Amino acid sequence: MKLKMKQHMLLSVLAAGLVLAPLSGLSPSHAAAAPVSTAASQSSTISVFLDGTKLILSPSPIVTNGTTLVPMRAIFTALNADVAWEPETKTIIASKGNTKISLQIGTKQAIKNGKAVKLDVPAQQRNGATFVPLRFVAEALGADVAMDSKTKVIRITSAERLYAAREEAWRKAQEALEAAKPKLTTSKIVQLNDEKVVMINTKRAQGSGVVIGGNQILTNYHVIADASEATVITIDGDSLEVEGIVAYDEDYDLAVIQTKQEIGYDPVLLGTGYDLQKGDHVVAIGSPLGVQNTVSEGIVSNIYYDAIQISVPIDHGSSGGALFNDYGELVGITSSGIDKSSADLNFAIPMSNVFSLLDSIEYPVGEVAFLPSRLPDTLVGSSTDEIRKLMEDEFGTLPTSEGETKLERWNVSRDAKSGLLITAIIDPSFYMLYGHSTVDELRYWAVDAGAELRRMLPEDQIQLVVYYEQVFNFEPRGFKEGEVTNLGNGTWRVRYPVIDMQEKDKMHVQVRS
């Protein structure tokens, strides 16, 4: 796959200049100290600075055979590392982030992340104090060490300071890159990318996708997850059959699919998205409600570690569509929104997640196929307990724009007259709060469940009923006959159908809001 990824060569050049050149005599497997003298020198002549601040070390540093040693706890604390002492084995164990090192008193070998590192001078104890080789400890924890042999000054640049310097170099590099690129008008962004966004149709969903290679398309996982076949529609009206899924990440809600033939359009230019800021102008292209390649624009409303909030209008069918910055680069994949709001609360998946998925793809691509269905091909011959278990596992959570709700107390029964009866109870609190605003989503859920049941049980008459049920310590009024039952002991139960789906040759769905 030929991806037009935004390169970081300028960043690499600038960042490289910030890293101090290694001192002579130091190799990756041999942590040697800068020579000061061949015998122990006066400790008072050595000064140690960390990020420009002089460290007050007590006892003072010492030099043994050209290696500078410093007090154990003082140096680890200064470098923001945790340190522990094992008295039985006389072993020092320190950790910082993903780095773990250990040194044993008198042993000319240290361990860093499980690998042995040779030392010229081991850790040692003098007058009740424990000393460790300065250079090894600092560099093992990601710092840089430089020594001025004339002034006997050792300067340490911490891992945090090095990281900040690289970040600043990256920021300046990005600013230089942005200054060199012309901003495009919305119409130019569309001209550059319109043909690179496609519509995706499956038997259960309709969404959008972005061309990232000759026959590969990036989209949302939820667009393609339950599909056994799919079709890509280009802006020119060409219909391309999808061969299967190349890679996916359910947590990131991303997938790469592959068509059986070349798409015929150049891939989008992938931006990093790292320079995207709150308030930046962005443009979306997708197929909301099946209206192909609809263009909308807005701003970045908020940035989260796993999502970009945008004011750009999108809708069902926009999932998997493209979000572009003012340079025509892809900076996100439109994925979701909050329906019951006038605030345009919509979201896109950031490029950091996209690159994580793309980096996982190994080339040449092996076998490509759709994901196996979570549902069986048939339930014919299954017991009522087996059907109940499947309904609990696969239909027990009802997702809506107001959040998910659980369906509990599933029951399945059969009789010769009414066929298969499946019942469950909806969370009464959820239904009281959101029943009216989610009525269409409850209906879609029932239609989807009914279609799957019909596929698995083609000869059965099926009724699926989801009830509201609540017990009160007073007699509720205003309900239909039979919906209120006196349980005795001053309690009454209210029970009525919220969703009633019935089908055989045809389907009927009734939802009570």
Short mmCIF file of C-alpha atoms in Angstrom, two decimals:
data_model
loop_
_atom_site.label_atom_id
_atom_site.label_comp_id
_atom_site.label_asym_id
_atom_site.label_seq_id
_atom_site.Cartn_x
_atom_site.Cartn_y
_atom_site.Cartn_z
CA MET A 1 0.00 0.00 0.00
CA LYS A 2 1.35 3.36 -1.00
CA LEU A 3 0.39 5.79 1.71
CA LYS A 4 1.05 9.48 1.30
CA MET A 5 2.07 9.87 4.91
CA LYS A 6 3.25 13.19 6.26
CA GLN A 7 6.98 12.82 6.82
CA HIS A 8 8.93 13.88 9.90
CA MET A 9 12.36 14.26 8.34
CA LEU A 10 12.70 17.89 9.39
CA LEU A 11 11.79 16.92 12.96
CA SER A 12 14.37 14.15 12.96
CA VAL A 13 17.10 16.53 11.76
CA LEU A 14 16.28 19.16 14.35
CA ALA A 15 15.84 16.69 17.20
CA ALA A 16 19.12 14.96 16.37
CA GLY A 17 20.98 18.19 16.96
CA LEU A 18 19.72 18.28 20.53
CA VAL A 19 21.29 14.99 21.56
CA LEU A 20 24.80 15.34 22.94
CA ALA A 21 27.51 13.41 21.10
CA PRO A 22 28.64 10.29 23.00
CA LEU A 23 31.85 10.64 24.96
CA SER A 24 34.87 8.70 23.74
CA GLY A 25 35.34 5.23 25.12
CA LEU A 26 31.61 4.57 25.69
CA SER A 27 29.88 1.74 23.85
CA PRO A 28 26.29 0.47 24.19
CA SER A 29 27.40 -2.49 26.29
CA HIS A 30 30.24 -0.83 28.23
CA ALA A 31 29.28 1.99 30.58
CA ALA A 32 32.63 3.69 31.31
CA ALA A 33 33.13 6.98 33.13
CA ALA A 34 34.99 10.04 31.84
CA PRO A 35 38.58 9.87 33.04
CA VAL A 36 39.48 12.19 35.88
CA SER A 37 42.48 10.44 37.43
CA THR A 38 43.81 6.93 37.89
CA ALA A 39 43.39 7.07 41.65
CA ALA A 40 40.72 8.39 43.95
CA SER A 41 40.64 12.20 43.73
CA GLN A 42 39.53 14.72 46.29
CA SER A 43 35.75 14.43 46.37
CA SER A 44 35.32 18.13 47.00
CA THR A 45 36.70 18.96 43.54
CA ILE A 46 33.77 17.37 41.65
CA SER A 47 30.54 19.28 41.01
CA VAL A 48 27.41 17.67 39.58
CA PHE A 49 24.67 19.69 37.86
CA LEU A 50 21.25 18.36 36.82
CA ASP A 51 19.38 20.44 34.23
CA GLY A 52 21.51 23.45 35.21
CA THR A 53 20.99 23.14 38.97
CA LYS A 54 23.86 22.06 41.21
CA LEU A 55 23.11 18.93 43.20
CA ILE A 56 23.95 18.96 46.89
CA LEU A 57 25.36 15.47 47.35
CA SER A 58 26.19 14.11 50.76
CA PRO A 59 28.57 12.36 51.01
CA SER A 60 30.42 14.07 48.18
CA PRO A 61 31.20 12.25 44.91
CA ILE A 62 34.30 10.10 44.74
CA VAL A 63 36.43 8.91 41.82
CA THR A 64 37.77 5.36 41.62
CA ASN A 65 39.89 4.25 38.66
CA GLY A 66 38.50 7.07 36.55
CA THR A 67 34.86 6.36 37.40
CA THR A 68 32.79 8.91 39.27
CA LEU A 69 30.53 7.47 41.96
CA VAL A 70 27.81 9.34 43.81
CA PRO A 71 25.53 8.59 46.78
CA MET A 72 22.87 6.08 45.75
CA ARG A 73 19.67 7.59 47.12
CA ALA A 74 20.54 11.18 46.23
CA ILE A 75 21.12 10.52 42.52
CA PHE A 76 18.09 8.25 42.06
CA THR A 77 15.85 10.77 43.79
CA ALA A 78 17.22 13.62 41.68
CA LEU A 79 16.49 11.61 38.51
CA ASN A 80 12.89 10.89 39.66
CA ALA A 81 13.47 7.15 40.04
CA ASP A 82 12.22 4.81 42.74
CA VAL A 83 14.97 2.94 44.56
CA ALA A 84 15.04 0.02 46.97
CA TRP A 85 17.84 -1.69 48.89
CA GLU A 86 18.00 -5.45 49.52
CA PRO A 87 20.35 -5.89 52.50
CA GLU A 88 20.68 -9.67 52.26
CA THR A 89 22.13 -9.61 48.74
CA LYS A 90 23.40 -6.03 48.96
CA THR A 91 21.52 -5.21 45.78
CA ILE A 92 20.21 -1.84 44.63
CA ILE A 93 17.01 -1.98 42.57
CA ALA A 94 15.73 1.17 40.85
CA SER A 95 12.91 1.83 38.40
CA LYS A 96 11.60 4.70 36.33
CA GLY A 97 8.79 4.22 33.84
CA ASN A 98 9.52 1.09 31.85
CA THR A 99 13.18 0.98 32.91
CA LYS A 100 14.42 -1.23 35.74
CA ILE A 101 18.07 -1.49 36.80
CA SER A 102 19.89 -3.37 39.52
CA LEU A 103 23.43 -3.17 40.86
CA GLN A 104 25.08 -5.42 43.44
CA ILE A 105 27.78 -4.13 45.73
CA GLY A 106 31.19 -5.25 44.50
CA THR A 107 29.92 -6.72 41.21
CA LYS A 108 31.20 -5.30 37.92
CA GLN A 109 27.97 -6.09 36.15
CA ALA A 110 24.65 -4.26 36.26
CA ILE A 111 21.30 -5.39 34.90
CA LYS A 112 19.09 -3.12 32.82
CA ASN A 113 15.69 -4.49 31.80
CA GLY A 114 16.99 -8.02 32.09
CA LYS A 115 20.20 -7.47 30.09
CA ALA A 116 23.71 -7.43 31.56
CA VAL A 117 25.86 -4.28 31.26
CA LYS A 118 29.59 -4.36 32.09
CA LEU A 119 30.89 -1.76 34.56
CA ASP A 120 34.47 -0.53 34.99
CA VAL A 121 33.84 0.07 38.69
CA PRO A 122 31.07 -1.58 40.72
CA ALA A 123 28.73 -0.02 43.25
CA GLN A 124 30.45 0.12 46.63
CA GLN A 125 30.01 1.09 50.25
CA ARG A 126 32.28 3.52 52.09
CA ASN A 127 31.93 4.70 55.66
CA GLY A 128 28.34 3.46 55.79
CA ALA A 129 27.28 5.15 52.53
CA THR A 130 26.38 3.39 49.28
CA PHE A 131 27.87 4.79 46.07
CA VAL A 132 26.84 4.02 42.46
CA PRO A 133 28.55 4.80 39.12
CA LEU A 134 27.07 8.11 37.99
CA ARG A 135 27.28 7.68 34.23
CA PHE A 136 25.69 4.24 34.13
CA VAL A 137 22.80 5.24 36.40
CA ALA A 138 22.04 8.48 34.59
CA GLU A 139 22.24 7.07 31.07
CA ALA A 140 20.31 3.95 32.01
CA LEU A 141 17.47 6.24 33.11
CA GLY A 142 17.47 8.11 29.81
CA ALA A 143 19.65 11.08 30.74
CA ASP A 144 22.71 12.49 28.96
CA VAL A 145 26.01 13.02 30.79
CA ALA A 146 28.80 15.42 29.83
CA MET A 147 31.99 16.22 31.80
CA ASP A 148 34.41 19.11 31.66
CA SER A 149 37.68 17.48 32.76
CA LYS A 150 39.35 20.86 33.32
CA THR A 151 36.77 22.22 35.73
CA LYS A 152 35.73 18.77 37.05
CA VAL A 153 32.08 19.64 36.41
CA ILE A 154 29.64 16.93 35.40
CA ARG A 155 26.45 18.11 33.70
CA ILE A 156 23.43 15.80 33.47
CA THR A 157 20.51 16.49 31.17
CA SER A 158 17.51 14.55 32.46
CA ALA A 159 15.24 12.41 30.30
CA GLU A 160 12.44 14.88 30.98
CA ARG A 161 14.54 17.82 29.77
CA LEU A 162 15.62 15.90 26.66
CA TYR A 163 12.01 15.01 25.89
CA ALA A 164 10.92 18.63 26.32
CA ALA A 165 13.70 19.76 24.00
CA ARG A 166 12.64 17.26 21.35
CA GLU A 167 9.03 18.36 21.74
CA GLU A 168 10.07 21.96 21.25
CA ALA A 169 12.10 21.01 18.19
CA TRP A 170 9.09 19.13 16.82
CA ARG A 171 6.85 22.12 17.45
CA LYS A 172 9.22 24.46 15.63
CA ALA A 173 9.54 21.97 12.79
CA GLN A 174 5.76 21.78 12.51
CA GLU A 175 5.49 25.55 12.49
CA ALA A 176 8.09 25.70 9.72
CA LEU A 177 6.20 23.08 7.72
CA GLU A 178 2.87 24.82 8.19
CA ALA A 179 4.35 28.17 7.21
CA ALA A 180 5.65 26.60 4.00
CA LYS A 181 2.27 25.10 3.05
CA PRO A 182 -0.53 27.16 1.56
CA LYS A 183 -3.96 26.90 3.17
CA LEU A 184 -6.69 25.73 0.84
CA THR A 185 -10.22 27.00 0.46
CA THR A 186 -13.06 24.61 1.25
CA SER A 187 -13.78 24.16 -2.44
CA LYS A 188 -10.11 23.30 -3.12
CA ILE A 189 -10.12 20.76 -0.28
CA VAL A 190 -13.19 19.13 -1.83
CA GLN A 191 -11.71 19.15 -5.34
CA LEU A 192 -8.59 17.48 -3.98
CA ASN A 193 -10.41 14.76 -1.99
CA ASP A 194 -13.99 14.24 -3.15
CA GLU A 195 -13.25 11.19 -5.29
CA LYS A 196 -11.17 9.66 -2.47
CA VAL A 197 -14.23 9.24 -0.22
CA VAL A 198 -16.64 6.39 -0.99
CA MET A 199 -19.94 5.01 0.27
CA ILE A 200 -20.08 1.51 1.79
CA ASN A 201 -23.23 -0.63 1.76
CA THR A 202 -23.82 -3.89 3.64
CA LYS A 203 -27.01 -5.80 4.34
CA ARG A 204 -27.14 -4.28 7.82
CA ALA A 205 -25.50 -0.87 7.55
CA GLN A 206 -24.55 2.02 5.33
CA GLY A 207 -21.46 4.10 5.94
CA SER A 208 -18.53 5.88 4.37
CA GLY A 209 -14.88 5.11 3.71
CA VAL A 210 -11.61 6.74 2.69
CA VAL A 211 -9.29 5.45 -0.04
CA ILE A 212 -5.82 4.79 1.43
CA GLY A 213 -4.37 2.52 -1.24
CA GLY A 214 -4.94 0.90 -4.62
CA ASN A 215 -7.79 -1.28 -3.38
CA GLN A 216 -7.85 -0.50 0.35
CA ILE A 217 -10.33 1.67 2.24
CA LEU A 218 -10.29 2.94 5.80
CA THR A 219 -13.63 3.02 7.62
CA ASN A 220 -15.25 2.49 11.03
CA TYR A 221 -15.27 -0.98 12.51
CA HIS A 222 -18.99 -0.73 13.31
CA VAL A 223 -19.79 -0.13 9.61
CA ILE A 224 -18.36 -3.48 8.55
CA ALA A 225 -18.29 -5.61 11.74
CA ASP A 226 -21.46 -7.62 11.15
CA ALA A 227 -21.19 -7.82 7.37
CA SER A 228 -20.80 -11.01 5.38
CA GLU A 229 -20.61 -9.04 2.14
CA ALA A 230 -20.27 -5.37 1.20
CA THR A 231 -20.20 -3.03 -1.76
CA VAL A 232 -18.23 0.18 -2.28
CA ILE A 233 -19.84 2.93 -4.37
CA THR A 234 -17.51 5.55 -5.85
CA ILE A 235 -18.45 9.13 -6.60
CA ASP A 236 -18.67 8.18 -10.28
CA GLY A 237 -21.25 5.51 -9.49
CA ASP A 238 -18.99 2.50 -9.92
CA SER A 239 -19.90 -0.45 -7.69
CA LEU A 240 -16.96 -2.48 -6.33
CA GLU A 241 -17.33 -5.73 -4.43
CA VAL A 242 -15.48 -5.92 -1.10
CA GLU A 243 -13.21 -8.95 -0.69
CA GLY A 244 -12.98 -8.69 3.10
CA ILE A 245 -11.27 -7.05 6.08
CA VAL A 246 -7.50 -6.51 6.04
CA ALA A 247 -7.16 -5.28 9.63
CA TYR A 248 -9.39 -3.92 12.37
CA ASP A 249 -9.39 -2.58 15.91
CA GLU A 250 -12.70 -2.82 17.71
CA ASP A 251 -11.58 -0.55 20.57
CA TYR A 252 -10.53 2.20 18.16
CA ASP A 253 -13.61 1.52 15.97
CA LEU A 254 -11.44 1.33 12.86
CA ALA A 255 -11.10 -1.17 10.01
CA VAL A 256 -9.33 -1.43 6.66
CA ILE A 257 -11.27 -3.26 3.95
CA GLN A 258 -10.10 -4.42 0.53
CA THR A 259 -11.99 -4.44 -2.75
CA LYS A 260 -11.57 -7.21 -5.31
CA GLN A 261 -10.39 -4.74 -7.95
CA GLU A 262 -8.45 -1.49 -7.99
CA ILE A 263 -10.49 1.53 -6.93
CA GLY A 264 -8.91 3.79 -9.54
CA TYR A 265 -8.32 6.87 -7.37
CA ASP A 266 -5.23 8.20 -5.59
CA PRO A 267 -5.17 7.70 -1.81
CA VAL A 268 -5.77 10.59 0.56
CA LEU A 269 -2.83 12.47 2.04
CA LEU A 270 -2.50 11.35 5.66
CA GLY A 271 -1.77 14.12 8.13
CA THR A 272 -0.49 13.45 11.63
CA GLY A 273 -3.22 15.46 13.33
CA TYR A 274 -0.70 16.39 16.04
CA ASP A 275 -0.87 20.06 15.08
CA LEU A 276 -4.67 20.13 15.19
CA GLN A 277 -5.87 22.71 17.68
CA LYS A 278 -9.15 23.62 19.30
CA GLY A 279 -10.86 26.15 17.03
CA ASP A 280 -9.22 24.96 13.80
CA HIS A 281 -11.36 24.84 10.67
CA VAL A 282 -12.12 21.33 9.37
CA VAL A 283 -14.09 19.84 6.46
CA ALA A 284 -15.96 16.52 6.43
CA ILE A 285 -16.93 14.40 3.42
CA GLY A 286 -19.22 11.41 3.86
CA SER A 287 -22.60 9.94 3.03
CA PRO A 288 -25.05 10.92 5.81
CA LEU A 289 -28.37 9.08 5.45
CA GLY A 290 -27.07 7.70 2.15
CA VAL A 291 -26.70 11.12 0.50
CA GLN A 292 -23.35 10.38 -1.11
CA ASN A 293 -20.27 12.58 -0.67
CA THR A 294 -22.00 15.33 1.27
CA VAL A 295 -19.62 18.12 2.30
CA SER A 296 -19.92 19.96 5.63
CA GLU A 297 -17.59 22.16 7.58
CA GLY A 298 -17.05 23.44 11.10
CA ILE A 299 -14.39 23.70 13.75
CA VAL A 300 -12.58 21.49 16.23
CA SER A 301 -14.64 21.91 19.40
CA ASN A 302 -12.45 19.86 21.73
CA ILE A 303 -9.56 17.40 21.61
CA TYR A 304 -9.38 14.27 23.72
CA TYR A 305 -6.75 11.54 23.75
CA ASP A 306 -9.05 9.17 21.84
CA ALA A 307 -11.46 11.52 20.05
CA ILE A 308 -11.77 14.83 18.25
CA GLN A 309 -14.98 16.71 19.04
CA ILE A 310 -16.19 18.69 16.02
CA SER A 311 -19.04 21.08 15.22
CA VAL A 312 -19.16 19.70 11.67
CA PRO A 313 -22.69 18.37 10.96
CA ILE A 314 -22.69 14.60 10.39
CA ASP A 315 -25.40 11.92 10.66
CA HIS A 316 -26.02 8.19 10.39
CA GLY A 317 -24.11 7.07 7.29
CA SER A 318 -21.27 9.53 7.91
CA SER A 319 -19.46 6.85 9.93
CA GLY A 320 -16.10 6.09 8.34
CA GLY A 321 -16.03 9.38 6.45
CA ALA A 322 -13.11 11.78 6.14
CA LEU A 323 -12.20 14.83 8.22
CA PHE A 324 -9.72 17.18 6.52
CA ASN A 325 -7.69 20.14 7.73
CA ASP A 326 -7.09 23.34 5.77
CA TYR A 327 -4.17 21.71 3.91
CA GLY A 328 -6.32 18.93 2.50
CA GLU A 329 -4.81 16.31 4.80
CA LEU A 330 -6.82 13.60 6.51
CA VAL A 331 -6.82 14.37 10.25
CA GLY A 332 -9.65 12.11 11.45
CA ILE A 333 -12.36 9.58 10.64
CA THR A 334 -15.89 10.77 11.42
CA SER A 335 -17.52 8.23 13.68
CA SER A 336 -20.38 9.32 15.91
CA GLY A 337 -22.56 12.09 17.26
CA ILE A 338 -25.18 12.90 19.86
CA ASP A 339 -28.56 13.03 18.15
CA LYS A 340 -30.68 14.81 20.73
CA SER A 341 -28.74 18.05 20.78
CA SER A 342 -28.67 21.33 18.88
CA ALA A 343 -25.01 21.87 19.80
CA ASP A 344 -23.50 19.79 16.95
CA LEU A 345 -21.80 17.36 19.35
CA ASN A 346 -20.05 15.14 16.85
CA PHE A 347 -16.82 13.15 17.00
CA ALA A 348 -13.98 11.83 14.85
CA ILE A 349 -11.25 9.27 15.53
CA PRO A 350 -7.76 10.84 15.69
CA MET A 351 -4.87 9.92 13.40
CA SER A 352 -2.82 8.46 16.25
CA ASN A 353 -5.35 5.61 16.37
CA VAL A 354 -5.38 5.36 12.58
CA PHE A 355 -1.59 4.97 12.41
CA SER A 356 -1.67 2.34 15.15
CA LEU A 357 -3.98 0.26 12.96
CA LEU A 358 -2.06 0.88 9.73
CA ASP A 359 1.25 0.01 11.39
CA SER A 360 -0.18 -3.38 12.39
CA ILE A 361 -0.71 -4.43 8.76
CA GLU A 362 1.93 -6.79 7.40
CA TYR A 363 2.71 -6.78 3.67
CA PRO A 364 2.18 -8.58 1.47
CA VAL A 365 -1.35 -8.94 2.83
CA GLY A 366 -2.37 -12.53 3.46
CA GLU A 367 -5.87 -13.96 3.37
CA VAL A 368 -8.62 -11.34 3.46
CA ALA A 369 -12.07 -12.24 4.77
CA PHE A 370 -15.08 -10.88 6.61
CA LEU A 371 -15.34 -11.46 10.34
CA PRO A 372 -17.21 -14.57 11.44
CA SER A 373 -20.75 -13.87 12.59
CA ARG A 374 -21.42 -13.87 16.32
CA LEU A 375 -24.75 -15.56 15.58
CA PRO A 376 -25.18 -19.15 14.38
CA ASP A 377 -26.42 -19.99 10.89
CA THR A 378 -29.51 -21.65 12.34
CA LEU A 379 -31.41 -22.25 15.57
CA VAL A 380 -33.57 -24.98 14.08
CA GLY A 381 -33.66 -27.85 16.55
CA SER A 382 -32.34 -25.69 19.43
CA SER A 383 -33.94 -25.94 22.87
CA THR A 384 -35.69 -23.00 24.51
CA ASP A 385 -32.79 -22.77 26.99
CA GLU A 386 -30.28 -22.51 24.13
CA ILE A 387 -32.34 -19.76 22.47
CA ARG A 388 -32.67 -17.91 25.81
CA LYS A 389 -28.90 -18.04 26.34
CA LEU A 390 -28.26 -16.67 22.84
CA MET A 391 -30.74 -13.81 23.38
CA GLU A 392 -29.10 -12.91 26.69
CA ASP A 393 -25.61 -12.92 25.18
CA GLU A 394 -26.26 -11.25 21.84
CA PHE A 395 -29.33 -9.08 22.41
CA GLY A 396 -29.12 -8.41 26.15
CA THR A 397 -27.70 -4.91 25.69
CA LEU A 398 -29.81 -2.33 23.91
CA PRO A 399 -27.67 0.58 22.63
CA THR A 400 -29.22 4.03 22.12
CA SER A 401 -28.08 7.61 21.72
CA GLU A 402 -28.92 8.10 25.41
CA GLY A 403 -26.65 5.24 26.45
CA GLU A 404 -26.96 1.50 26.80
CA THR A 405 -29.57 -0.32 28.84
CA LYS A 406 -29.69 -3.93 29.91
CA LEU A 407 -32.54 -6.30 29.15
CA GLU A 408 -33.00 -8.77 32.00
CA ARG A 409 -35.02 -11.86 32.96
CA TRP A 410 -35.14 -13.44 29.53
CA ASN A 411 -37.66 -16.23 29.05
CA VAL A 412 -38.38 -18.41 26.00
CA SER A 413 -41.39 -20.71 25.57
CA ARG A 414 -43.14 -22.58 22.76
CA ASP A 415 -46.68 -23.71 22.14
CA ALA A 416 -48.47 -25.12 19.12
CA LYS A 417 -50.82 -22.13 18.76
CA SER A 418 -48.59 -19.08 19.26
CA GLY A 419 -45.23 -20.50 18.21
CA LEU A 420 -42.08 -19.11 19.86
CA LEU A 421 -42.53 -16.45 22.58
CA ILE A 422 -39.45 -14.56 23.80
CA THR A 423 -39.76 -12.04 26.65
CA ALA A 424 -37.43 -9.74 28.61
CA ILE A 425 -37.65 -6.80 31.04
CA ILE A 426 -36.20 -3.35 30.27
CA ASP A 427 -34.56 -1.25 32.98
CA PRO A 428 -37.56 0.76 34.29
CA SER A 429 -35.46 3.80 35.22
CA PHE A 430 -33.95 4.02 31.73
CA TYR A 431 -37.36 3.63 30.13
CA MET A 432 -38.95 6.32 32.32
CA LEU A 433 -36.20 8.77 31.47
CA TYR A 434 -35.51 7.99 27.81
CA GLY A 435 -38.37 5.86 26.46
CA HIS A 436 -39.89 8.74 24.51
CA SER A 437 -36.62 10.07 23.04
CA THR A 438 -35.38 6.61 21.97
CA VAL A 439 -38.58 5.21 20.49
CA ASP A 440 -37.12 5.00 16.96
CA GLU A 441 -33.98 3.29 18.20
CA LEU A 442 -36.05 0.74 20.14
CA ARG A 443 -37.96 0.07 16.93
CA TYR A 444 -34.74 -0.38 14.90
CA TRP A 445 -33.42 -2.79 17.55
CA ALA A 446 -36.62 -4.85 17.34
CA VAL A 447 -36.50 -4.95 13.53
CA ASP A 448 -32.86 -6.05 13.59
CA ALA A 449 -33.51 -8.72 16.23
CA GLY A 450 -36.56 -9.91 14.31
CA ALA A 451 -34.62 -10.17 11.05
CA GLU A 452 -31.93 -12.28 12.71
CA LEU A 453 -34.48 -14.53 14.39
CA ARG A 454 -36.28 -15.01 11.06
CA ARG A 455 -32.97 -15.95 9.41
CA MET A 456 -32.16 -18.51 12.10
CA LEU A 457 -35.74 -19.83 12.49
CA PRO A 458 -37.31 -19.43 9.04
CA GLU A 459 -40.36 -21.66 9.69
CA ASP A 460 -41.36 -20.39 13.15
CA GLN A 461 -44.00 -17.90 14.17
CA ILE A 462 -42.08 -15.60 16.54
CA GLN A 463 -43.12 -12.98 19.08
CA LEU A 464 -40.52 -10.91 20.94
CA VAL A 465 -41.88 -8.79 23.80
CA VAL A 466 -39.87 -6.44 26.04
CA TYR A 467 -41.83 -5.36 29.13
CA TYR A 468 -41.71 -2.46 31.52
CA GLU A 469 -42.20 -3.78 35.05
CA GLN A 470 -42.20 -1.97 38.38
CA VAL A 471 -43.65 -2.66 41.85
CA PHE A 472 -45.26 0.20 43.83
CA ASN A 473 -46.56 0.53 47.41
CA PHE A 474 -49.66 2.29 46.13
CA GLU A 475 -52.23 1.45 43.46
CA PRO A 476 -51.21 3.25 40.23
CA ARG A 477 -54.01 4.61 38.05
CA GLY A 478 -54.51 5.36 34.36
CA PHE A 479 -53.25 2.05 32.99
CA LYS A 480 -55.02 -0.39 30.70
CA GLU A 481 -56.94 -3.30 32.12
CA GLY A 482 -54.63 -6.09 33.20
CA GLU A 483 -51.52 -3.89 33.41
CA VAL A 484 -51.82 -3.38 37.20
CA THR A 485 -51.83 -6.42 39.48
CA ASN A 486 -52.53 -6.40 43.23
CA LEU A 487 -49.72 -8.45 44.81
CA GLY A 488 -51.10 -8.13 48.33
CA ASN A 489 -49.33 -6.68 51.36
CA GLY A 490 -50.08 -3.19 50.04
CA THR A 491 -48.06 -3.57 46.80
CA TRP A 492 -49.06 -3.42 43.14
CA ARG A 493 -47.14 -4.43 40.03
CA VAL A 494 -47.31 -2.46 36.79
CA ARG A 495 -46.36 -4.48 33.70
CA TYR A 496 -46.96 -3.63 30.06
CA PRO A 497 -45.21 -4.24 26.71
CA VAL A 498 -42.72 -1.58 25.59
CA ILE A 499 -41.67 -3.44 22.43
CA ASP A 500 -43.85 -6.03 20.70
CA MET A 501 -42.41 -7.64 17.57
CA GLN A 502 -44.40 -10.39 15.82
CA GLU A 503 -43.48 -12.13 12.58
CA LYS A 504 -43.91 -15.09 10.33
CA ASP A 505 -44.30 -14.26 6.65
CA LYS A 506 -44.33 -10.53 7.59
CA MET A 507 -43.12 -8.50 10.53
CA HIS A 508 -45.06 -6.10 12.74
CA VAL A 509 -43.37 -3.94 15.39
CA GLN A 510 -45.14 -1.79 17.96
CA VAL A 511 -43.25 0.47 20.40
CA ARG A 512 -44.88 2.21 23.36
CA SER A 513 -43.31 5.52 24.32
#
